[in-house]
Tab-separated table of C-alpha atoms and ligand atoms in Angstrom:
chain	number	residue	atom	x	y	z
F	1	UNK	CA	0.000	0.000	0.000
F	2	UNK	CA	1.298	3.393	-0.984
F	3	UNK	CA	1.747	6.094	1.653
F	4	UNK	CA	0.990	8.721	-0.995
F	5	UNK	CA	-2.383	10.374	-1.098
F	6	UNK	CA	-2.706	9.759	-4.817
F	7	UNK	CA	-0.698	7.617	-7.184
F	8	UNK	CA	-0.559	6.192	-10.701
F	9	UNK	CA	-0.498	2.477	-11.399
F	10	UNK	CA	1.155	1.631	-14.703
F	11	UNK	CA	0.204	-1.737	-16.168
F	12	UNK	CA	3.329	-3.147	-17.794
F	13	UNK	CA	1.492	-6.187	-19.175
F	14	UNK	CA	-0.631	-3.736	-21.150
F	15	UNK	CA	2.559	-1.976	-22.309
F	16	UNK	CA	4.007	-5.302	-23.471
F	17	UNK	CA	0.802	-6.004	-25.367
F	18	UNK	CA	0.744	-2.573	-27.048
F	19	UNK	CA	4.436	-2.677	-27.988
F	20	UNK	CA	3.913	-6.138	-29.489
F	21	UNK	CA	0.860	-4.833	-31.384
F	22	UNK	CA	2.868	-2.047	-33.046
F	23	UNK	CA	5.781	-4.399	-33.667
F	24	UNK	CA	3.449	-6.807	-35.462
F	25	UNK	CA	2.076	-3.928	-37.512
F	26	UNK	CA	5.422	-2.509	-38.689
F	27	UNK	CA	7.373	-5.771	-39.011
F	28	UNK	CA	10.715	-6.778	-37.568
F	29	UNK	CA	12.943	-5.000	-40.110
F	30	UNK	CA	11.809	-1.493	-39.153
F	31	UNK	CA	12.783	0.293	-35.940
F	32	UNK	CA	10.113	0.904	-33.321
F	33	UNK	CA	10.604	4.085	-31.282
F	34	UNK	CA	8.478	4.464	-28.164
F	35	UNK	CA	7.966	8.122	-27.252
F	36	UNK	CA	8.383	8.680	-23.498
F	37	UNK	CA	8.408	12.485	-23.302
F	38	UNK	CA	6.400	14.222	-20.546
F	39	UNK	CA	7.178	11.505	-17.976
F	40	UNK	CA	6.027	8.854	-20.463
F	41	UNK	CA	2.730	10.700	-20.962
F	42	UNK	CA	2.348	10.681	-17.185
F	43	UNK	CA	3.078	6.960	-16.735
F	44	UNK	CA	6.654	7.183	-15.370
F	45	UNK	CA	9.583	7.770	-17.747
F	46	UNK	CA	12.182	5.471	-16.194
F	47	UNK	CA	9.757	2.616	-15.582
F	48	UNK	CA	8.161	2.794	-19.034
F	49	UNK	CA	11.474	3.464	-20.815
F	50	UNK	CA	13.170	0.419	-19.312
F	51	UNK	CA	10.152	-1.825	-19.739
F	52	UNK	CA	9.478	-0.732	-23.337
F	53	UNK	CA	13.035	-1.684	-24.294
F	54	UNK	CA	12.625	-5.029	-22.557
F	55	UNK	CA	9.439	-5.588	-24.577
F	56	UNK	CA	11.155	-4.912	-27.892
F	57	UNK	CA	11.293	-1.170	-28.500
F	58	UNK	CA	14.455	-0.269	-30.460
F	59	UNK	CA	14.553	3.468	-29.752
F	60	UNK	CA	13.127	5.920	-27.247
F	61	UNK	CA	12.013	9.462	-28.064
F	62	UNK	CA	11.995	12.356	-25.587
F	63	UNK	CA	11.609	16.130	-25.725
F	64	UNK	CA	14.467	17.283	-23.474
F	65	UNK	CA	18.078	16.344	-22.915
F	66	UNK	CA	17.297	15.992	-19.198
F	67	UNK	CA	14.733	13.302	-19.994
F	68	UNK	CA	17.323	11.454	-22.065
F	69	UNK	CA	19.927	11.696	-19.290
F	70	UNK	CA	17.351	10.436	-16.802
F	71	UNK	CA	16.783	7.372	-18.989
F	72	UNK	CA	20.537	6.776	-19.221
F	73	UNK	CA	20.947	6.991	-15.459
F	74	UNK	CA	18.028	4.565	-15.059
F	75	UNK	CA	20.012	2.091	-17.198
F	76	UNK	CA	18.478	2.476	-20.656
F	77	UNK	CA	21.056	1.554	-23.297
F	78	UNK	CA	18.854	1.901	-26.410
F	79	UNK	CA	19.409	4.852	-28.728
F	80	UNK	CA	17.487	7.960	-27.660
F	81	UNK	CA	16.409	10.889	-29.834
F	82	UNK	CA	15.699	14.319	-28.337
F	83	UNK	CA	12.990	16.156	-30.313
F	84	UNK	CA	13.233	19.475	-28.506
F	85	UNK	CA	15.858	22.219	-28.354
F	86	UNK	CA	19.163	21.490	-26.616
F	87	UNK	CA	21.611	24.335	-25.939
F	88	UNK	CA	24.742	23.905	-28.020
F	89	UNK	CA	26.760	24.104	-24.793
F	90	UNK	CA	25.085	20.838	-23.680
F	91	UNK	CA	25.764	18.981	-26.929
F	92	UNK	CA	28.924	17.276	-25.521
F	93	UNK	CA	26.733	15.762	-22.763
F	94	UNK	CA	24.476	14.324	-25.437
F	95	UNK	CA	27.451	12.988	-27.395
F	96	UNK	CA	28.892	11.341	-24.293
F	97	UNK	CA	25.559	9.636	-23.592
F	98	UNK	CA	25.062	8.564	-27.212
F	99	UNK	CA	21.948	10.708	-27.267
F	100	UNK	CA	20.825	11.966	-30.667
F	101	UNK	CA	19.833	15.589	-31.136
F	102	UNK	CA	17.410	17.226	-33.551
F	103	UNK	CA	18.577	19.854	-36.025
F	104	UNK	CA	15.602	22.219	-36.336
F	105	UNK	CA	17.217	25.130	-38.186
F	106	UNK	CA	20.317	26.096	-40.210
F	107	UNK	CA	21.403	28.462	-37.409
F	108	UNK	CA	21.429	25.632	-34.902
F	109	UNK	CA	23.492	23.406	-37.169
F	110	UNK	CA	25.985	26.188	-37.779
F	111	UNK	CA	26.379	26.807	-34.037
F	112	UNK	CA	26.679	23.085	-33.354
F	113	UNK	CA	29.467	22.636	-35.907
F	114	UNK	CA	31.226	25.796	-34.741
F	115	UNK	CA	31.220	24.481	-31.160
F	116	UNK	CA	33.595	21.674	-32.122
F	117	UNK	CA	31.442	19.001	-30.481
F	118	UNK	CA	32.507	15.572	-31.557
F	119	UNK	CA	31.027	12.067	-31.638
F	120	UNK	CA	27.512	13.418	-31.993
F	121	UNK	CA	24.724	11.984	-34.158
F	122	UNK	CA	21.864	14.187	-35.267
F	123	UNK	CA	18.504	13.822	-36.980
F	124	UNK	CA	17.421	16.734	-39.152
F	125	UNK	CA	13.786	17.719	-38.904
F	126	UNK	CA	12.168	18.702	-42.180
F	127	UNK	CA	9.431	21.342	-42.145
F	128	UNK	CA	6.563	19.903	-44.157
F	129	UNK	CA	3.665	22.003	-42.875
F	130	UNK	CA	3.283	21.713	-39.113
F	131	UNK	CA	5.409	24.851	-38.802
F	132	UNK	CA	6.824	24.496	-35.369
F	133	UNK	CA	10.329	23.095	-35.882
F	134	UNK	CA	12.256	22.113	-38.924
F	135	UNK	CA	14.212	22.968	-42.032
F	136	UNK	CA	12.317	24.472	-44.940
F	137	UNK	CA	13.214	23.015	-48.361
F	138	UNK	CA	15.297	26.156	-49.032
F	139	UNK	CA	17.284	25.394	-45.843
F	140	UNK	CA	18.137	21.783	-46.679
F	141	UNK	CA	21.364	22.817	-48.393
F	142	UNK	CA	22.862	23.500	-44.954
F	143	UNK	CA	22.965	19.748	-44.360
F	144	UNK	CA	25.649	19.326	-47.003
F	145	UNK	CA	28.015	20.619	-44.302
F	146	UNK	CA	27.506	17.188	-42.736
F	147	UNK	CA	28.579	15.200	-45.803
F	148	UNK	CA	31.581	13.202	-44.609
F	149	UNK	CA	31.828	15.346	-41.485
F	150	UNK	CA	34.403	13.880	-39.076
F	151	UNK	CA	32.666	14.845	-35.818
F	152	UNK	CA	28.902	15.084	-36.435
F	153	UNK	CA	26.918	12.374	-38.216
F	154	UNK	CA	23.614	12.893	-39.991
F	155	UNK	CA	21.920	9.705	-38.854
F	156	UNK	CA	18.296	10.536	-39.566
F	157	UNK	CA	15.766	12.724	-41.306
F	158	UNK	CA	12.250	13.162	-39.986
F	159	UNK	CA	9.058	15.149	-39.987
F	160	UNK	CA	5.807	15.271	-37.998
F	161	UNK	CA	2.228	15.391	-39.277
F	162	UNK	CA	0.019	18.374	-38.472
F	163	UNK	CA	-3.452	16.845	-38.551
F	164	UNK	CA	-3.209	13.149	-39.279
F	165	UNK	CA	-5.205	12.365	-36.117
F	166	UNK	CA	-7.633	15.284	-36.391
F	167	UNK	CA	-9.497	14.375	-39.515
F	168	UNK	CA	-10.756	11.547	-41.672
F	169	UNK	CA	-9.553	13.455	-44.759
F	170	UNK	CA	-5.849	12.902	-45.136
F	171	UNK	CA	-4.882	15.084	-48.101
F	172	UNK	CA	-2.736	17.385	-45.987
F	173	UNK	CA	-0.845	14.425	-44.526
F	174	UNK	CA	-0.262	13.235	-48.093
F	175	UNK	CA	1.070	16.669	-49.004
F	176	UNK	CA	3.430	16.535	-46.036
F	177	UNK	CA	4.568	13.056	-47.005
F	178	UNK	CA	5.212	14.264	-50.550
F	179	UNK	CA	7.304	17.183	-49.232
F	180	UNK	CA	9.255	14.786	-47.040
F	181	UNK	CA	9.922	12.453	-49.964
F	182	UNK	CA	11.150	15.291	-52.116
F	183	UNK	CA	13.480	16.396	-49.296
F	184	UNK	CA	15.015	12.907	-49.200
F	185	UNK	CA	15.407	12.905	-52.983
F	186	UNK	CA	16.969	16.350	-52.926
F	187	UNK	CA	19.464	15.269	-50.239
F	188	UNK	CA	20.293	12.058	-52.076
F	189	UNK	CA	21.224	14.179	-55.095
F	190	UNK	CA	23.739	15.926	-52.839
F	191	UNK	CA	25.095	12.557	-51.757
F	192	UNK	CA	23.394	12.654	-48.345
F	193	UNK	CA	21.550	9.474	-47.450
F	194	UNK	CA	20.774	9.473	-43.735
F	195	UNK	CA	20.075	5.845	-42.796
F	196	UNK	CA	16.982	6.510	-40.679
F	197	UNK	CA	13.923	8.144	-42.239
F	198	UNK	CA	10.872	8.530	-40.033
F	199	UNK	CA	7.516	10.321	-40.145
F	200	UNK	CA	4.897	8.149	-38.434
F	201	UNK	CA	3.292	8.905	-35.065
F	202	UNK	CA	0.608	6.596	-33.615
F	203	UNK	CA	-2.185	7.633	-36.002
F	204	UNK	CA	0.090	7.197	-39.017
F	205	UNK	CA	1.328	3.856	-37.688
F	206	UNK	CA	-2.259	2.679	-37.329
F	207	UNK	CA	-3.441	3.941	-40.713
F	208	UNK	CA	-0.787	4.326	-43.415
F	209	UNK	CA	2.061	1.950	-44.155
F	210	UNK	CA	3.574	4.433	-46.639
F	211	UNK	CA	4.491	6.670	-43.669
F	212	UNK	CA	6.672	4.010	-42.015
F	213	UNK	CA	9.986	4.358	-43.926
F	214	UNK	CA	12.446	2.627	-41.578
F	215	UNK	CA	11.331	3.862	-38.179
F	216	UNK	CA	7.969	4.551	-36.524
F	217	UNK	CA	7.525	6.817	-33.460
F	218	UNK	CA	4.698	5.613	-31.257
F	219	UNK	CA	3.518	7.643	-28.274
F	220	UNK	CA	-0.146	7.579	-27.245
F	221	UNK	CA	-0.816	4.126	-28.719
F	222	UNK	CA	1.868	2.570	-26.515
F	223	UNK	CA	-0.133	3.840	-23.548
F	224	UNK	CA	-3.181	2.019	-24.872
F	225	UNK	CA	-5.098	5.064	-26.100
F	226	UNK	CA	-6.326	5.941	-29.574
F	227	UNK	CA	-5.170	9.351	-30.807
F	228	UNK	CA	-8.752	10.399	-31.631
F	229	UNK	CA	-12.196	9.265	-32.710
F	230	UNK	CA	-11.279	10.323	-36.244
F	231	UNK	CA	-8.416	7.826	-36.219
F	232	UNK	CA	-10.798	5.043	-35.191
F	233	UNK	CA	-13.272	6.014	-37.908
F	234	UNK	CA	-10.466	6.188	-40.469
F	235	UNK	CA	-9.192	2.756	-39.426
F	236	UNK	CA	-12.641	1.285	-40.010
F	237	UNK	CA	-13.072	3.076	-43.332
F	238	UNK	CA	-9.660	2.066	-44.575
F	239	UNK	CA	-10.254	-1.505	-43.431
F	240	UNK	CA	-6.902	-1.746	-41.650
F	241	UNK	CA	-6.391	-4.645	-39.249
F	242	UNK	CA	-8.309	-3.861	-36.107
F	243	UNK	CA	-6.023	-3.465	-33.116
F	244	UNK	CA	-6.956	-3.845	-29.505
F	245	UNK	CA	-4.932	-1.396	-27.425
F	246	UNK	CA	-4.881	-1.799	-23.652
F	247	UNK	CA	-4.713	1.318	-21.425
F	248	UNK	CA	-1.857	1.386	-18.908
F	249	UNK	CA	-2.982	4.019	-16.449
F	250	UNK	CA	-5.050	3.735	-13.289
F	251	UNK	CA	-5.085	6.845	-11.102
F	252	UNK	CA	-5.931	6.091	-7.510
F	253	UNK	CA	-6.502	7.764	-4.188
F	254	UNK	CA	-8.225	6.860	-0.914
F	255	UNK	CA	-11.232	8.284	0.902
F	256	UNK	CA	-9.760	10.454	3.647
F	257	UNK	CA	-12.986	11.112	5.550
F	258	UNK	CA	-16.708	10.444	5.366
F	259	UNK	CA	-19.269	12.818	6.808
F	260	UNK	CA	-23.034	12.948	6.893
F	261	UNK	CA	-24.767	16.127	5.735
F	262	UNK	CA	-28.290	17.216	6.614
F	263	UNK	CA	-30.520	18.147	3.669
F	264	UNK	CA	-29.875	21.757	2.705
F	265	UNK	CA	-26.146	21.739	3.568
F	266	UNK	CA	-23.708	22.985	0.923
F	267	UNK	CA	-20.376	21.588	-0.281
F	268	UNK	CA	-17.194	23.458	-1.172
F	269	UNK	CA	-16.202	26.856	-2.503
F	270	UNK	CA	-18.963	28.903	-4.019
F	271	UNK	CA	-21.537	26.570	-2.376
F	272	UNK	CA	-22.304	25.205	-5.835
F	273	UNK	CA	-23.659	21.854	-4.558
F	274	UNK	CA	-26.489	21.476	-2.068
F	275	UNK	CA	-27.705	18.296	-0.396
F	276	UNK	CA	-31.292	17.404	-1.207
F	277	UNK	CA	-31.316	14.453	1.183
F	278	UNK	CA	-29.365	13.087	4.092
F	279	UNK	CA	-26.029	12.669	2.305
F	280	UNK	CA	-22.919	10.609	2.956
F	281	UNK	CA	-20.087	12.672	1.546
F	282	UNK	CA	-16.617	11.215	0.935
F	283	UNK	CA	-13.663	13.622	0.958
F	284	UNK	CA	-10.818	12.787	-1.446
F	285	UNK	CA	-7.321	14.280	-1.035
F	286	UNK	CA	-6.958	15.161	-4.744
F	287	UNK	CA	-7.555	18.484	-6.444
F	288	UNK	CA	-6.575	20.572	-9.409
F	289	UNK	CA	-2.988	20.875	-8.141
F	290	UNK	CA	-2.824	17.101	-8.627
F	291	UNK	CA	-4.070	17.440	-12.197
F	292	UNK	CA	-7.703	16.654	-11.379
F	293	UNK	CA	-9.008	19.500	-13.491
F	294	UNK	CA	-11.271	22.108	-11.916
F	295	UNK	CA	-13.439	21.796	-15.020
F	296	UNK	CA	-14.623	18.469	-13.579
F	297	UNK	CA	-16.418	20.300	-10.729
F	298	UNK	CA	-19.981	18.971	-10.242
F	299	UNK	CA	-19.443	16.972	-13.398
F	300	UNK	CA	-17.413	13.808	-13.182
F	301	UNK	CA	-17.578	10.509	-11.367
F	302	UNK	CA	-15.013	8.467	-9.491
F	303	UNK	CA	-15.152	4.746	-8.739
F	304	UNK	CA	-15.744	3.549	-5.183
F	305	UNK	CA	-16.410	-0.129	-4.411
F	306	UNK	CA	-16.694	-0.732	-8.155
F	307	UNK	CA	-19.489	1.835	-8.609
F	308	UNK	CA	-19.646	5.391	-9.828
F	309	UNK	CA	-19.865	8.144	-7.247
F	310	UNK	CA	-20.642	11.660	-8.550
F	311	UNK	CA	-18.569	14.704	-7.683
F	312	UNK	CA	-20.191	17.237	-5.354
F	313	UNK	CA	-19.189	20.862	-5.716
F	314	UNK	CA	-15.982	22.360	-6.994
F	315	UNK	CA	-12.669	20.614	-7.334
F	316	UNK	CA	-10.393	22.408	-4.854
F	317	UNK	CA	-6.605	22.774	-4.920
F	318	UNK	CA	-5.909	19.535	-3.058
F	319	UNK	CA	-9.359	18.090	-2.335
F	320	UNK	CA	-12.682	17.195	-3.821
F	321	UNK	CA	-15.837	15.501	-2.543
F	322	UNK	CA	-18.092	12.745	-3.876
F	323	UNK	CA	-21.549	11.520	-2.955
F	324	UNK	CA	-21.491	7.971	-1.535
F	325	UNK	CA	-24.998	7.983	-0.057
F	326	UNK	CA	-25.929	5.084	-2.347
F	327	UNK	CA	-22.761	3.175	-1.448
F	328	UNK	CA	-23.376	2.505	2.238
F	329	UNK	CA	-20.374	0.133	2.424
F	330	UNK	CA	-17.921	2.890	1.462
F	331	UNK	CA	-15.526	3.703	4.298
F	332	UNK	CA	-12.682	6.075	5.003
F	333	UNK	CA	-9.506	4.424	3.663
F	334	UNK	CA	-11.256	2.808	0.691
F	335	UNK	CA	-9.357	2.882	-2.578
F	336	UNK	CA	-10.892	5.226	-5.164
F	337	UNK	CA	-10.234	5.214	-8.899
F	338	UNK	CA	-10.182	8.630	-10.582
F	339	UNK	CA	-9.180	7.290	-14.004
F	340	UNK	CA	-9.164	3.691	-15.157
F	341	UNK	CA	-10.943	0.521	-14.138
F	342	UNK	CA	-12.275	-0.753	-10.834
F	343	UNK	CA	-14.201	-4.014	-10.998
F	344	UNK	CA	-16.692	-3.854	-13.851
F	345	UNK	CA	-16.699	-0.062	-14.074
F	346	UNK	CA	-14.258	2.146	-15.951
F	347	UNK	CA	-13.573	5.847	-16.295
F	348	UNK	CA	-11.455	6.003	-19.452
F	349	UNK	CA	-9.103	8.906	-20.163
F	350	UNK	CA	-11.301	9.577	-23.195
F	351	UNK	CA	-14.335	10.132	-20.969
F	352	UNK	CA	-12.515	12.661	-18.767
F	353	UNK	CA	-11.177	14.310	-21.919
F	354	UNK	CA	-14.699	14.544	-23.337
F	355	UNK	CA	-16.027	16.127	-20.148
F	356	UNK	CA	-13.169	18.633	-20.255
F	357	UNK	CA	-13.273	19.409	-23.963
F	358	UNK	CA	-9.696	18.238	-24.389
F	359	UNK	CA	-7.777	15.176	-25.604
F	360	UNK	CA	-6.755	12.032	-23.737
F	361	UNK	CA	-3.091	13.065	-24.195
F	362	UNK	CA	-3.607	16.070	-21.908
F	363	UNK	CA	-5.540	14.096	-19.302
F	364	UNK	CA	-2.881	11.425	-18.814
F	365	UNK	CA	0.151	13.722	-19.030
F	366	UNK	CA	-1.276	15.980	-16.316
F	367	UNK	CA	-2.389	13.213	-13.959
F	368	UNK	CA	-0.812	13.440	-10.510
F	369	UNK	CA	2.551	15.115	-11.158
F	370	UNK	CA	3.686	14.518	-7.560
F	371	UNK	CA	2.673	10.974	-6.678
F	372	UNK	CA	4.611	7.798	-7.415
F	373	UNK	CA	4.248	5.586	-10.461
F	374	UNK	CA	3.714	2.022	-9.325
F	375	UNK	CA	4.259	-0.660	-11.909
F	376	UNK	CA	2.039	-3.700	-11.976
F	377	UNK	CA	2.570	-6.753	-14.186
F	378	UNK	CA	5.512	-7.207	-16.544
F	379	UNK	CA	7.558	-9.164	-13.961
F	380	UNK	CA	7.342	-6.379	-11.420
F	381	UNK	CA	10.603	-7.376	-9.739
F	382	UNK	CA	13.004	-6.089	-12.384
F	383	UNK	CA	11.566	-2.606	-12.693
F	384	UNK	CA	13.815	-0.142	-10.895
F	385	UNK	CA	13.204	3.242	-9.346
F	386	UNK	CA	12.165	6.417	-11.041
F	387	UNK	CA	13.779	9.762	-11.587
F	388	UNK	CA	12.386	13.220	-12.054
F	389	UNK	CA	13.748	14.930	-15.130
X	1	PLP	C1	4.979	13.301	-29.387
X	1	PLP	C2	5.576	12.940	-30.676
X	1	PLP	C3	5.285	11.706	-31.276
X	1	PLP	C4	4.266	10.733	-30.739
X	1	PLP	O1	2.961	11.096	-31.144
X	1	PLP	P1	1.724	10.166	-30.760
X	1	PLP	O2	0.575	10.789	-31.458
X	1	PLP	O3	1.609	10.230	-29.271
X	1	PLP	O4	2.053	8.809	-31.232
X	1	PLP	C5	5.972	11.375	-32.426
X	1	PLP	N1	6.875	12.231	-32.957
X	1	PLP	C6	7.152	13.431	-32.425
X	1	PLP	C7	8.158	14.310	-33.073
X	1	PLP	C8	6.517	13.834	-31.274
X	1	PLP	O5	6.788	15.032	-30.749
């Protein structure tokens, strides 16, 4: 039993299943990168990183150099690519850890080469229409500086789709793919043939084999979640093999106190909830500071004794309250599920996301930033401690 007030359980058997699902989809000759940025989408970066490699991931993807260093200190030996910006002054740290950096602009490449860093491998990001990071076609010429370079190796070329999961119409993704292909052709004409070409995120991996090239970068799908409803609809329309992804996350807390309210009593800030009957109210030590969004006030349910209990009043900074009048067995100390399954009932990340008008990605990445990640399944014994990048 955890001494924390709220914690995340990460199901490593589900991770093994999802990794195997994507491996089966892309085949054994292509590389499978599991994306573990943002604390493995809230699931625990060190735990998920180590386990994913054990289950057959070839590469890990992160956003920051600190995340990559955290994985190295946790014992990950697989190649790691950093998507986000890394100060040139830190490039030697990356080189020493065999951590690959992204080249997002000609200026960055120039500074990197001028720094004299050596033994570094980089992946150039091509701007194909997402317009956040990457080299425009007119900038690609800067990469010729890497042809036969003694200290910095151009190991990969990649891009990222803007709306492949947002729509069932994929013309823009096709345009981006076309721009990526022409970038590779253009570079080949200059004698540059980076060995690793990659464009696919989860939605692309689920829908379009032509996006695979020789590496696929899977984030949300590894955590057992579909990127969107549109991706599900597209999968059905395109008739791709149905996949059964298994969610990893269960977010838990315990009832800290139960009190009985007379009819007419109010609950919480703003007195937005009022008892219409004699009410058993359970207080939970989780609030918006723990990532339980204030937008769920008076709106969501949690699971107690395998049943739904509705929220009463506003979500507070570190507390919220639920109505357990109809669950007379509920007691202080009972385990409560805020997200995930308990018995026959389930509160999926997609349901919380729907209530909040956001996406499952945001719900899981913001879940309980302070509490521990506790791994279940996957031969629990050989999963080591965490770190906080
Ligand atoms: C986050 C990210 C991914 C993973 O996307 P999912 O939709 O979660 O699979 C892949 N590539 C890049 C560059 C990313 O930033």
